[in-house]
PDB file of N, CA and C and ligand atoms in Angstrom:
ATOM      1  N   UNK P 249     107.795 102.584 107.565  1.00 55.00           N
ATOM      2  CA  UNK P 249     106.532 102.618 108.309  1.00 55.00           C
ATOM      3  C   UNK P 249     105.919 101.212 108.370  1.00 55.00           C
ATOM      4  N   UNK P 250     105.543 100.810 109.551  1.00 87.00           N
ATOM      5  CA  UNK P 250     104.953  99.512 109.844  1.00 87.00           C
ATOM      6  C   UNK P 250     103.746  99.208 108.944  1.00 87.00           C
ATOM      7  N   UNK P 251     102.787 100.136 108.890  1.00 92.00           N
ATOM      8  CA  UNK P 251     101.552  99.888 108.147  1.00 92.00           C
ATOM      9  C   UNK P 251     101.796  99.749 106.647  1.00 92.00           C
ATOM     10  N   UNK P 252     102.769 100.483 106.116  1.00 94.00           N
ATOM     11  CA  UNK P 252     103.047 100.369 104.687  1.00 94.00           C
ATOM     12  C   UNK P 252     103.539  98.966 104.351  1.00 94.00           C
ATOM     13  N   UNK P 253     104.386  98.401 105.198  1.00 94.00           N
ATOM     14  CA  UNK P 253     104.870  97.040 104.931  1.00 94.00           C
ATOM     15  C   UNK P 253     103.726  96.035 105.053  1.00 94.00           C
ATOM     16  N   UNK P 254     102.760  96.313 105.906  1.00 95.00           N
ATOM     17  CA  UNK P 254     101.572  95.455 106.010  1.00 95.00           C
ATOM     18  C   UNK P 254     100.754  95.522 104.716  1.00 95.00           C
ATOM     19  N   UNK P 255     100.552  96.759 104.219  1.00 97.00           N
ATOM     20  CA  UNK P 255      99.792  96.924 102.970  1.00 97.00           C
ATOM     21  C   UNK P 255     100.506  96.194 101.837  1.00 97.00           C
ATOM     22  N   UNK P 256     101.820  96.311 101.795  1.00 96.00           N
ATOM     23  CA  UNK P 256     102.591  95.657 100.730  1.00 96.00           C
ATOM     24  C   UNK P 256     102.464  94.127 100.815  1.00 96.00           C
ATOM     25  N   UNK P 257     102.449  93.584 102.018  1.00 96.00           N
ATOM     26  CA  UNK P 257     102.288  92.126 102.111  1.00 96.00           C
ATOM     27  C   UNK P 257     100.868  91.690 101.754  1.00 96.00           C
ATOM     28  N   UNK P 258      99.876  92.539 102.039  1.00 97.00           N
ATOM     29  CA  UNK P 258      98.497  92.256 101.607  1.00 97.00           C
ATOM     30  C   UNK P 258      98.431  92.260 100.078  1.00 97.00           C
ATOM     31  N   UNK P 259      99.094  93.247  99.470  1.00 98.00           N
ATOM     32  CA  UNK P 259      99.129  93.343  98.004  1.00 98.00           C
ATOM     33  C   UNK P 259      99.786  92.094  97.399  1.00 98.00           C
ATOM     34  N   UNK P 260     100.849  91.614  98.027  1.00 97.00           N
ATOM     35  CA  UNK P 260     101.544  90.413  97.547  1.00 97.00           C
ATOM     36  C   UNK P 260     100.618  89.198  97.537  1.00 97.00           C
ATOM     37  N   UNK P 261      99.852  89.041  98.608  1.00 97.00           N
ATOM     38  CA  UNK P 261      98.911  87.913  98.706  1.00 97.00           C
ATOM     39  C   UNK P 261      97.831  88.049  97.628  1.00 97.00           C
ATOM     40  N   UNK P 262      97.297  89.272  97.482  1.00 98.00           N
ATOM     41  CA  UNK P 262      96.250  89.528  96.487  1.00 98.00           C
ATOM     42  C   UNK P 262      96.773  89.287  95.075  1.00 98.00           C
ATOM     43  N   UNK P 263      98.027  89.652  94.845  1.00 98.00           N
ATOM     44  CA  UNK P 263      98.641  89.487  93.526  1.00 98.00           C
ATOM     45  C   UNK P 263      98.755  87.999  93.171  1.00 98.00           C
ATOM     46  N   UNK P 264      99.180  87.204  94.144  1.00 98.00           N
ATOM     47  CA  UNK P 264      99.297  85.759  93.930  1.00 98.00           C
ATOM     48  C   UNK P 264      97.927  85.156  93.636  1.00 98.00           C
ATOM     49  N   UNK P 265      96.921  85.665  94.351  1.00 97.00           N
ATOM     50  CA  UNK P 265      95.549  85.193  94.169  1.00 97.00           C
ATOM     51  C   UNK P 265      95.030  85.584  92.773  1.00 97.00           C
ATOM     52  N   UNK P 266      95.337  86.801  92.342  1.00 98.00           N
ATOM     53  CA  UNK P 266      94.917  87.287  91.022  1.00 98.00           C
ATOM     54  C   UNK P 266      95.541  86.447  89.911  1.00 98.00           C
ATOM     55  N   UNK P 267      96.802  86.046  90.112  1.00 98.00           N
ATOM     56  CA  UNK P 267      97.483  85.216  89.116  1.00 98.00           C
ATOM     57  C   UNK P 267      96.826  83.845  89.007  1.00 98.00           C
ATOM     58  N   UNK P 268      96.459  83.300  90.169  1.00 97.00           N
ATOM     59  CA  UNK P 268      95.766  82.012  90.202  1.00 97.00           C
ATOM     60  C   UNK P 268      94.442  82.079  89.444  1.00 97.00           C
ATOM     61  N   UNK P 269      93.730  83.206  89.643  1.00 97.00           N
ATOM     62  CA  UNK P 269      92.404  83.377  89.037  1.00 97.00           C
ATOM     63  C   UNK P 269      92.485  83.924  87.614  1.00 97.00           C
ATOM     64  N   UNK P 270      93.697  84.324  87.227  1.00 97.00           N
ATOM     65  CA  UNK P 270      93.920  84.909  85.913  1.00 97.00           C
ATOM     66  C   UNK P 270      93.088  86.184  85.693  1.00 97.00           C
ATOM     67  N   UNK P 271      93.131  87.065  86.670  1.00 97.00           N
ATOM     68  CA  UNK P 271      92.432  88.351  86.564  1.00 97.00           C
ATOM     69  C   UNK P 271      93.441  89.476  86.821  1.00 97.00           C
ATOM     70  N   UNK P 272      93.062  90.693  86.468  1.00 96.00           N
ATOM     71  CA  UNK P 272      94.024  91.794  86.599  1.00 96.00           C
ATOM     72  C   UNK P 272      93.745  92.720  87.775  1.00 96.00           C
ATOM     73  N   UNK P 273      92.535  92.639  88.332  1.00 97.00           N
ATOM     74  CA  UNK P 273      92.249  93.489  89.489  1.00 97.00           C
ATOM     75  C   UNK P 273      91.079  92.942  90.310  1.00 97.00           C
ATOM     76  N   UNK P 274      91.073  93.365  91.573  1.00 98.00           N
ATOM     77  CA  UNK P 274      89.962  93.018  92.458  1.00 98.00           C
ATOM     78  C   UNK P 274      89.090  94.243  92.656  1.00 98.00           C
ATOM     79  N   UNK P 275      87.785  94.025  92.893  1.00 98.00           N
ATOM     80  CA  UNK P 275      86.901  95.178  93.116  1.00 98.00           C
ATOM     81  C   UNK P 275      86.693  95.474  94.593  1.00 98.00           C
ATOM     82  N   UNK P 276      86.776  94.436  95.430  1.00 98.00           N
ATOM     83  CA  UNK P 276      86.720  94.703  96.868  1.00 98.00           C
ATOM     84  C   UNK P 276      87.681  93.781  97.619  1.00 98.00           C
ATOM     85  N   UNK P 277      88.110  94.266  98.759  1.00 98.00           N
ATOM     86  CA  UNK P 277      88.910  93.432  99.661  1.00 98.00           C
ATOM     87  C   UNK P 277      88.340  93.617 101.068  1.00 98.00           C
ATOM     88  N   UNK P 278      88.175  92.493 101.746  1.00 98.00           N
ATOM     89  CA  UNK P 278      87.659  92.543 103.102  1.00 98.00           C
ATOM     90  C   UNK P 278      88.743  92.019 104.040  1.00 98.00           C
ATOM     91  N   UNK P 279      89.080  92.829 105.023  1.00 97.00           N
ATOM     92  CA  UNK P 279      90.133  92.455 105.965  1.00 97.00           C
ATOM     93  C   UNK P 279      89.557  92.223 107.351  1.00 97.00           C
ATOM     94  N   UNK P 280      90.210  91.342 108.067  1.00 97.00           N
ATOM     95  CA  UNK P 280      89.841  91.108 109.456  1.00 97.00           C
ATOM     96  C   UNK P 280      91.054  91.466 110.299  1.00 97.00           C
ATOM     97  N   UNK P 281      90.889  92.457 111.152  1.00 96.00           N
ATOM     98  CA  UNK P 281      92.026  92.937 111.936  1.00 96.00           C
ATOM     99  C   UNK P 281      91.680  92.930 113.422  1.00 96.00           C
ATOM    100  N   UNK P 282      92.530  92.308 114.201  1.00 95.00           N
ATOM    101  CA  UNK P 282      92.318  92.251 115.639  1.00 95.00           C
ATOM    102  C   UNK P 282      92.635  93.576 116.312  1.00 95.00           C
ATOM    103  N   UNK P 283      91.887  93.901 117.362  1.00 92.00           N
ATOM    104  CA  UNK P 283      92.099  95.173 118.046  1.00 92.00           C
ATOM    105  C   UNK P 283      93.433  95.216 118.786  1.00 92.00           C
ATOM    106  N   UNK P 284      94.070  94.037 118.993  1.00 92.00           N
ATOM    107  CA  UNK P 284      95.383  93.993 119.631  1.00 92.00           C
ATOM    108  C   UNK P 284      96.491  93.667 118.622  1.00 92.00           C
ATOM    109  N   UNK P 285      96.222  93.855 117.350  1.00 92.00           N
ATOM    110  CA  UNK P 285      97.215  93.515 116.318  1.00 92.00           C
ATOM    111  C   UNK P 285      98.287  94.584 116.191  1.00 92.00           C
ATOM    112  N   UNK P 286      98.052  95.746 116.779  1.00 91.00           N
ATOM    113  CA  UNK P 286      99.011  96.842 116.699  1.00 91.00           C
ATOM    114  C   UNK P 286      98.818  97.708 115.465  1.00 91.00           C
ATOM    115  N   UNK P 287      97.789  97.376 114.677  1.00 93.00           N
ATOM    116  CA  UNK P 287      97.531  98.157 113.472  1.00 93.00           C
ATOM    117  C   UNK P 287      96.618  99.330 113.809  1.00 93.00           C
ATOM    118  N   UNK P 288      97.021 100.502 113.363  1.00 92.00           N
ATOM    119  CA  UNK P 288      96.259 101.711 113.627  1.00 92.00           C
ATOM    120  C   UNK P 288      95.515 102.107 112.356  1.00 92.00           C
ATOM    121  N   UNK P 289      94.212 102.263 112.492  1.00 93.00           N
ATOM    122  CA  UNK P 289      93.363 102.570 111.330  1.00 93.00           C
ATOM    123  C   UNK P 289      93.867 103.781 110.535  1.00 93.00           C
ATOM    124  N   UNK P 290      94.193 104.869 111.227  1.00 95.00           N
ATOM    125  CA  UNK P 290      94.615 106.094 110.545  1.00 95.00           C
ATOM    126  C   UNK P 290      95.893 105.872 109.749  1.00 95.00           C
ATOM    127  N   UNK P 291      96.826 105.114 110.344  1.00 95.00           N
ATOM    128  CA  UNK P 291      98.097 104.847 109.672  1.00 95.00           C
ATOM    129  C   UNK P 291      97.885 103.936 108.471  1.00 95.00           C
ATOM    130  N   UNK P 292      96.957 102.995 108.623  1.00 96.00           N
ATOM    131  CA  UNK P 292      96.637 102.087 107.523  1.00 96.00           C
ATOM    132  C   UNK P 292      95.985 102.866 106.372  1.00 96.00           C
ATOM    133  N   UNK P 293      95.051 103.750 106.718  1.00 96.00           N
ATOM    134  CA  UNK P 293      94.386 104.595 105.718  1.00 96.00           C
ATOM    135  C   UNK P 293      95.405 105.435 104.959  1.00 96.00           C
ATOM    136  N   UNK P 294      96.390 105.921 105.693  1.00 96.00           N
ATOM    137  CA  UNK P 294      97.416 106.768 105.105  1.00 96.00           C
ATOM    138  C   UNK P 294      98.328 105.964 104.177  1.00 96.00           C
ATOM    139  N   UNK P 295      98.677 104.756 104.599  1.00 96.00           N
ATOM    140  CA  UNK P 295      99.605 103.935 103.826  1.00 96.00           C
ATOM    141  C   UNK P 295      98.945 103.252 102.631  1.00 96.00           C
ATOM    142  N   UNK P 296      97.635 103.043 102.736  1.00 97.00           N
ATOM    143  CA  UNK P 296      96.916 102.235 101.740  1.00 97.00           C
ATOM    144  C   UNK P 296      97.099 102.702 100.289  1.00 97.00           C
ATOM    145  N   UNK P 297      96.764 103.991  99.972  1.00 97.00           N
ATOM    146  CA  UNK P 297      96.863 104.414  98.562  1.00 97.00           C
ATOM    147  C   UNK P 297      98.272 104.242  97.992  1.00 97.00           C
ATOM    148  N   UNK P 298      99.253 104.500  98.820  1.00 96.00           N
ATOM    149  CA  UNK P 298     100.651 104.371  98.416  1.00 96.00           C
ATOM    150  C   UNK P 298     101.013 102.900  98.168  1.00 96.00           C
ATOM    151  N   UNK P 299     100.540 102.034  99.059  1.00 97.00           N
ATOM    152  CA  UNK P 299     100.876 100.620  98.969  1.00 97.00           C
ATOM    153  C   UNK P 299     100.197  99.886  97.817  1.00 97.00           C
ATOM    154  N   UNK P 300      98.967 100.302  97.478  1.00 98.00           N
ATOM    155  CA  UNK P 300      98.211  99.569  96.451  1.00 98.00           C
ATOM    156  C   UNK P 300      98.367 100.169  95.054  1.00 98.00           C
ATOM    157  N   UNK P 301      99.019 101.307  94.975  1.00 97.00           N
ATOM    158  CA  UNK P 301      99.177 102.009  93.705  1.00 97.00           C
ATOM    159  C   UNK P 301      99.725 101.091  92.604  1.00 97.00           C
ATOM    160  N   UNK P 302      98.975 101.014  91.512  1.00 97.00           N
ATOM    161  CA  UNK P 302      99.421 100.221  90.367  1.00 97.00           C
ATOM    162  C   UNK P 302      99.280  98.711  90.546  1.00 97.00           C
ATOM    163  N   UNK P 303      98.719  98.287  91.681  1.00 98.00           N
ATOM    164  CA  UNK P 303      98.601  96.852  91.958  1.00 98.00           C
ATOM    165  C   UNK P 303      97.195  96.354  91.626  1.00 98.00           C
ATOM    166  N   UNK P 304      96.979  95.062  91.874  1.00 98.00           N
ATOM    167  CA  UNK P 304      95.656  94.468  91.649  1.00 98.00           C
ATOM    168  C   UNK P 304      94.598  95.043  92.601  1.00 98.00           C
ATOM    169  N   UNK P 305      95.061  95.752  93.629  1.00 98.00           N
ATOM    170  CA  UNK P 305      94.135  96.346  94.607  1.00 98.00           C
ATOM    171  C   UNK P 305      93.966  97.851  94.403  1.00 98.00           C
ATOM    172  N   UNK P 306      94.541  98.355  93.315  1.00 97.00           N
ATOM    173  CA  UNK P 306      94.540  99.788  93.037  1.00 97.00           C
ATOM    174  C   UNK P 306      93.177 100.445  93.217  1.00 97.00           C
ATOM    175  N   UNK P 307      92.119  99.815  92.669  1.00 95.00           N
ATOM    176  CA  UNK P 307      90.800 100.443  92.750  1.00 95.00           C
ATOM    177  C   UNK P 307      89.835  99.626  93.611  1.00 95.00           C
ATOM    178  N   UNK P 308      90.387  98.703  94.381  1.00 97.00           N
ATOM    179  CA  UNK P 308      89.530  97.863  95.218  1.00 97.00           C
ATOM    180  C   UNK P 308      88.983  98.653  96.405  1.00 97.00           C
ATOM    181  N   UNK P 309      87.689  98.463  96.648  1.00 97.00           N
ATOM    182  CA  UNK P 309      87.093  99.048  97.857  1.00 97.00           C
ATOM    183  C   UNK P 309      87.536  98.211  99.043  1.00 97.00           C
ATOM    184  N   UNK P 310      87.856  98.876 100.130  1.00 97.00           N
ATOM    185  CA  UNK P 310      88.388  98.167 101.281  1.00 97.00           C
ATOM    186  C   UNK P 310      87.372  98.176 102.414  1.00 97.00           C
ATOM    187  N   UNK P 311      87.204  97.001 103.006  1.00 97.00           N
ATOM    188  CA  UNK P 311      86.307  96.898 104.149  1.00 97.00           C
ATOM    189  C   UNK P 311      87.098  96.259 105.286  1.00 97.00           C
ATOM    190  N   UNK P 312      87.015  96.848 106.449  1.00 97.00           N
ATOM    191  CA  UNK P 312      87.744  96.286 107.587  1.00 97.00           C
ATOM    192  C   UNK P 312      86.766  95.824 108.655  1.00 97.00           C
ATOM    193  N   UNK P 313      86.906  94.576 109.061  1.00 96.00           N
ATOM    194  CA  UNK P 313      86.156  94.080 110.212  1.00 96.00           C
ATOM    195  C   UNK P 313      87.113  94.047 111.393  1.00 96.00           C
ATOM    196  N   UNK P 314      86.877  94.883 112.364  1.00 95.00           N
ATOM    197  CA  UNK P 314      87.725  94.885 113.558  1.00 95.00           C
ATOM    198  C   UNK P 314      87.258  93.781 114.498  1.00 95.00           C
ATOM    199  N   UNK P 315      88.206  92.994 114.942  1.00 95.00           N
ATOM    200  CA  UNK P 315      87.886  91.874 115.823  1.00 95.00           C
ATOM    201  C   UNK P 315      88.258  92.262 117.259  1.00 95.00           C
ATOM    202  N   UNK P 316      87.287  92.149 118.133  1.00 95.00           N
ATOM    203  CA  UNK P 316      87.495  92.478 119.536  1.00 95.00           C
ATOM    204  C   UNK P 316      88.450  91.470 120.178  1.00 95.00           C
ATOM    205  N   UNK P 317      89.353  91.966 121.008  1.00 95.00           N
ATOM    206  CA  UNK P 317      90.296  91.068 121.665  1.00 95.00           C
ATOM    207  C   UNK P 317      89.618  90.318 122.806  1.00 95.00           C
ATOM    208  N   UNK P 318      89.946  89.026 122.899  1.00 96.00           N
ATOM    209  CA  UNK P 318      89.402  88.217 123.975  1.00 96.00           C
ATOM    210  C   UNK P 318      90.529  87.443 124.641  1.00 96.00           C
ATOM    211  N   UNK P 319      90.403  87.276 125.937  1.00 96.00           N
ATOM    212  CA  UNK P 319      91.404  86.521 126.676  1.00 96.00           C
ATOM    213  C   UNK P 319      90.736  85.420 127.485  1.00 96.00           C
ATOM    214  N   UNK P 320      91.539  84.413 127.794  1.00 96.00           N
ATOM    215  CA  UNK P 320      91.042  83.348 128.652  1.00 96.00           C
ATOM    216  C   UNK P 320      91.866  83.351 129.933  1.00 96.00           C
ATOM    217  N   UNK P 321      91.161  83.365 131.035  1.00 97.00           N
ATOM    218  CA  UNK P 321      91.831  83.366 132.332  1.00 97.00           C
ATOM    219  C   UNK P 321      92.459  81.987 132.586  1.00 97.00           C
ATOM    220  N   UNK P 322      93.730  81.984 132.976  1.00 96.00           N
ATOM    221  CA  UNK P 322      94.425  80.725 133.206  1.00 96.00           C
ATOM    222  C   UNK P 322      94.070  80.122 134.572  1.00 96.00           C
ATOM    223  N   UNK P 323      93.451  80.929 135.420  1.00 97.00           N
ATOM    224  CA  UNK P 323      93.105  80.432 136.757  1.00 97.00           C
ATOM    225  C   UNK P 323      91.690  79.885 136.847  1.00 97.00           C
ATOM    226  N   UNK P 324      90.713  80.646 136.308  1.00 98.00           N
ATOM    227  CA  UNK P 324      89.332  80.174 136.443  1.00 98.00           C
ATOM    228  C   UNK P 324      88.708  79.772 135.110  1.00 98.00           C
ATOM    229  N   UNK P 325      89.406  80.032 134.004  1.00 97.00           N
ATOM    230  CA  UNK P 325      88.925  79.581 132.707  1.00 97.00           C
ATOM    231  C   UNK P 325      87.912  80.504 132.043  1.00 97.00           C
ATOM    232  N   UNK P 326      87.636  81.640 132.666  1.00 97.00           N
ATOM    233  CA  UNK P 326      86.664  82.567 132.087  1.00 97.00           C
ATOM    234  C   UNK P 326      87.219  83.188 130.803  1.00 97.00           C
ATOM    235  N   UNK P 327      86.345  83.399 129.836  1.00 97.00           N
ATOM    236  CA  UNK P 327      86.716  84.081 128.602  1.00 97.00           C
ATOM    237  C   UNK P 327      86.051  85.448 128.618  1.00 97.00           C
ATOM    238  N   UNK P 328      86.838  86.491 128.368  1.00 96.00           N
ATOM    239  CA  UNK P 328      86.289  87.845 128.465  1.00 96.00           C
ATOM    240  C   UNK P 328      86.965  88.777 127.473  1.00 96.00           C
ATOM    241  N   UNK P 329      86.269  89.864 127.131  1.00 95.00           N
ATOM    242  CA  UNK P 329      86.811  90.873 126.219  1.00 95.00           C
ATOM    243  C   UNK P 329      87.805  91.745 126.967  1.00 95.00           C
ATOM    244  N   UNK P 330      88.937  92.035 126.355  1.00 93.00           N
ATOM    245  CA  UNK P 330      89.898  92.919 127.002  1.00 93.00           C
ATOM    246  C   UNK P 330      90.238  94.109 126.121  1.00 93.00           C
ATOM    247  N   UNK P 331      90.480  95.232 126.769  1.00 87.00           N
ATOM    248  CA  UNK P 331      90.855  96.436 126.040  1.00 87.00           C
ATOM    249  C   UNK P 331      92.375  96.522 125.931  1.00 87.00           C
ATOM    250  N   UNK P 332      93.084  96.022 126.924  1.00 82.00           N
ATOM    251  CA  UNK P 332      94.537  95.956 126.816  1.00 82.00           C
ATOM    252  C   UNK P 332      95.050  94.702 127.506  1.00 82.00           C
ATOM    253  N   UNK P 333      96.297  94.355 127.178  1.00 80.00           N
ATOM    254  CA  UNK P 333      96.842  93.059 127.570  1.00 80.00           C
ATOM    255  C   UNK P 333      97.016  92.867 129.075  1.00 80.00           C
ATOM    256  N   UNK P 334      96.941  93.973 129.829  1.00 85.00           N
ATOM    257  CA  UNK P 334      97.194  93.854 131.263  1.00 85.00           C
ATOM    258  C   UNK P 334      95.916  93.918 132.090  1.00 85.00           C
ATOM    259  N   UNK P 335      94.789  93.802 131.412  1.00 91.00           N
ATOM    260  CA  UNK P 335      93.527  93.738 132.147  1.00 91.00           C
ATOM    261  C   UNK P 335      93.483  92.459 132.982  1.00 91.00           C
ATOM    262  N   UNK P 336      92.863  92.560 134.140  1.00 95.00           N
ATOM    263  CA  UNK P 336      92.738  91.369 134.980  1.00 95.00           C
ATOM    264  C   UNK P 336      91.404  90.673 134.699  1.00 95.00           C
ATOM    265  N   UNK P 337      91.331  89.414 135.083  1.00 96.00           N
ATOM    266  CA  UNK P 337      90.105  88.640 134.902  1.00 96.00           C
ATOM    267  C   UNK P 337      88.966  89.288 135.705  1.00 96.00           C
ATOM    268  N   UNK P 338      87.814  89.538 135.044  1.00 96.00           N
ATOM    269  CA  UNK P 338      86.695  90.166 135.760  1.00 96.00           C
ATOM    270  C   UNK P 338      86.053  89.237 136.793  1.00 96.00           C
ATOM    271  N   UNK P 339      86.376  87.949 136.739  1.00 96.00           N
ATOM    272  CA  UNK P 339      85.763  86.986 137.668  1.00 96.00           C
ATOM    273  C   UNK P 339      86.619  86.754 138.904  1.00 96.00           C
ATOM    274  N   UNK P 340      87.947  86.593 138.706  1.00 98.00           N
ATOM    275  CA  UNK P 340      88.783  86.262 139.857  1.00 98.00           C
ATOM    276  C   UNK P 340      89.979  87.204 140.020  1.00 98.00           C
ATOM    277  N   UNK P 341      90.040  88.245 139.183  1.00 96.00           N
ATOM    278  CA  UNK P 341      91.123  89.237 139.255  1.00 96.00           C
ATOM    279  C   UNK P 341      92.517  88.707 138.931  1.00 96.00           C
ATOM    280  N   UNK P 342      92.580  87.530 138.341  1.00 96.00           N
ATOM    281  CA  UNK P 342      93.875  86.975 137.982  1.00 96.00           C
ATOM    282  C   UNK P 342      94.524  87.783 136.863  1.00 96.00           C
ATOM    283  N   UNK P 343      95.838  87.837 136.919  1.00 94.00           N
ATOM    284  CA  UNK P 343      96.589  88.515 135.854  1.00 94.00           C
ATOM    285  C   UNK P 343      97.045  87.545 134.774  1.00 94.00           C
ATOM    286  N   UNK P 344      96.815  86.249 135.027  1.00 94.00           N
ATOM    287  CA  UNK P 344      97.294  85.248 134.084  1.00 94.00           C
ATOM    288  C   UNK P 344      96.270  84.978 132.991  1.00 94.00           C
ATOM    289  N   UNK P 345      96.326  85.836 131.976  1.00 93.00           N
ATOM    290  CA  UNK P 345      95.384  85.723 130.889  1.00 93.00           C
ATOM    291  C   UNK P 345      96.108  85.376 129.604  1.00 93.00           C
ATOM    292  N   UNK P 346      95.470  84.531 128.844  1.00 94.00           N
ATOM    293  CA  UNK P 346      96.028  84.186 127.544  1.00 94.00           C
ATOM    294  C   UNK P 346      95.159  84.821 126.470  1.00 94.00           C
ATOM    295  N   UNK P 347      95.788  85.597 125.593  1.00 93.00           N
ATOM    296  CA  UNK P 347      95.044  86.219 124.509  1.00 93.00           C
ATOM    297  C   UNK P 347      94.628  85.139 123.515  1.00 93.00           C
ATOM    298  N   UNK P 348      93.332  84.980 123.309  1.00 95.00           N
ATOM    299  CA  UNK P 348      92.881  83.924 122.388  1.00 95.00           C
ATOM    300  C   UNK P 348      92.320  84.499 121.092  1.00 95.00           C
ATOM    301  N   UNK P 349      92.095  85.795 121.069  1.00 95.00           N
ATOM    302  CA  UNK P 349      91.581  86.445 119.870  1.00 95.00           C
ATOM    303  C   UNK P 349      91.952  87.915 119.910  1.00 95.00           C
ATOM    304  N   UNK P 350      92.292  88.483 118.751  1.00 95.00           N
ATOM    305  CA  UNK P 350      92.545  89.925 118.717  1.00 95.00           C
ATOM    306  C   UNK P 350      93.861  90.319 118.084  1.00 95.00           C
ATOM    307  N   UNK P 351      94.679  89.331 117.693  1.00 93.00           N
ATOM    308  CA  UNK P 351      95.940  89.651 117.057  1.00 93.00           C
ATOM    309  C   UNK P 351      95.926  89.368 115.549  1.00 93.00           C
ATOM    310  N   UNK P 352      94.751  88.999 115.038  1.00 93.00           N
ATOM    311  CA  UNK P 352      94.719  88.566 113.647  1.00 93.00           C
ATOM    312  C   UNK P 352      94.823  89.690 112.627  1.00 93.00           C
ATOM    313  N   UNK P 353      95.379  89.329 111.506  1.00 94.00           N
ATOM    314  CA  UNK P 353      95.353  90.173 110.325  1.00 94.00           C
ATOM    315  C   UNK P 353      95.135  89.221 109.167  1.00 94.00           C
ATOM    316  N   UNK P 354      93.898  89.215 108.677  1.00 95.00           N
ATOM    317  CA  UNK P 354      93.549  88.232 107.648  1.00 95.00           C
ATOM    318  C   UNK P 354      92.834  88.909 106.494  1.00 95.00           C
ATOM    319  N   UNK P 355      93.046  88.359 105.318  1.00 97.00           N
ATOM    320  CA  UNK P 355      92.228  88.756 104.189  1.00 97.00           C
ATOM    321  C   UNK P 355      91.025  87.813 104.224  1.00 97.00           C
ATOM    322  N   UNK P 356      89.869  88.391 104.485  1.00 97.00           N
ATOM    323  CA  UNK P 356      88.688  87.564 104.631  1.00 97.00           C
ATOM    324  C   UNK P 356      88.049  87.268 103.282  1.00 97.00           C
ATOM    325  N   UNK P 357      88.064  88.245 102.418  1.00 98.00           N
ATOM    326  CA  UNK P 357      87.460  88.039 101.100  1.00 98.00           C
ATOM    327  C   UNK P 357      88.051  88.990 100.073  1.00 98.00           C
ATOM    328  N   UNK P 358      88.148  88.473  98.851  1.00 98.00           N
ATOM    329  CA  UNK P 358      88.542  89.289  97.707  1.00 98.00           C
ATOM    330  C   UNK P 358      87.494  89.045  96.635  1.00 98.00           C
ATOM    331  N   UNK P 359      86.948  90.108  96.076  1.00 97.00           N
ATOM    332  CA  UNK P 359      85.971  89.901  95.014  1.00 97.00           C
ATOM    333  C   UNK P 359      86.399  90.642  93.756  1.00 97.00           C
ATOM    334  N   UNK P 360      85.920  90.176  92.637  1.00 97.00           N
ATOM    335  CA  UNK P 360      86.256  90.807  91.356  1.00 97.00           C
ATOM    336  C   UNK P 360      85.068  90.712  90.420  1.00 97.00           C
ATOM    337  N   UNK P 361      85.100  91.574  89.422  1.00 91.00           N
ATOM    338  CA  UNK P 361      84.038  91.546  88.422  1.00 91.00           C
ATOM    339  C   UNK P 361      84.565  90.874  87.162  1.00 91.00           C
ATOM    340  N   UNK P 362      83.722  90.049  86.576  1.00 77.00           N
ATOM    341  CA  UNK P 362      84.139  89.349  85.348  1.00 77.00           C
ATOM    342  C   UNK P 362      84.210  90.316  84.160  1.00 77.00           C
TER     343      UNK P 362
HETATM  344 ZN1   ZN R 218      89.743  84.257 136.341  1.00 70.75          ZN
END
């Protein structure tokens, strides 16, 4: 499952961070996920407990900030929000859009209690 491998890679990053900080667990994790990243909330929710089990994120509260996808028109330069990759420019109807935001998957913050 796609989302489980994503959770496992998030756990790997958190684990490396925990080792650096010399701590055994995090209390919260904040993620930033683009609306065009292909990640489905329900699938992520389903994979999460399985992926974090026994890890530094085992009891971490999870917060997700969904990032709206934005594209830049290659013809007129307009920047606009898009719901899917084949939306046309609302200003000139061009199909030549470059996705400039919305594919991210980032760990924005990890917090822990001393
Ligand atoms: Zn345009």
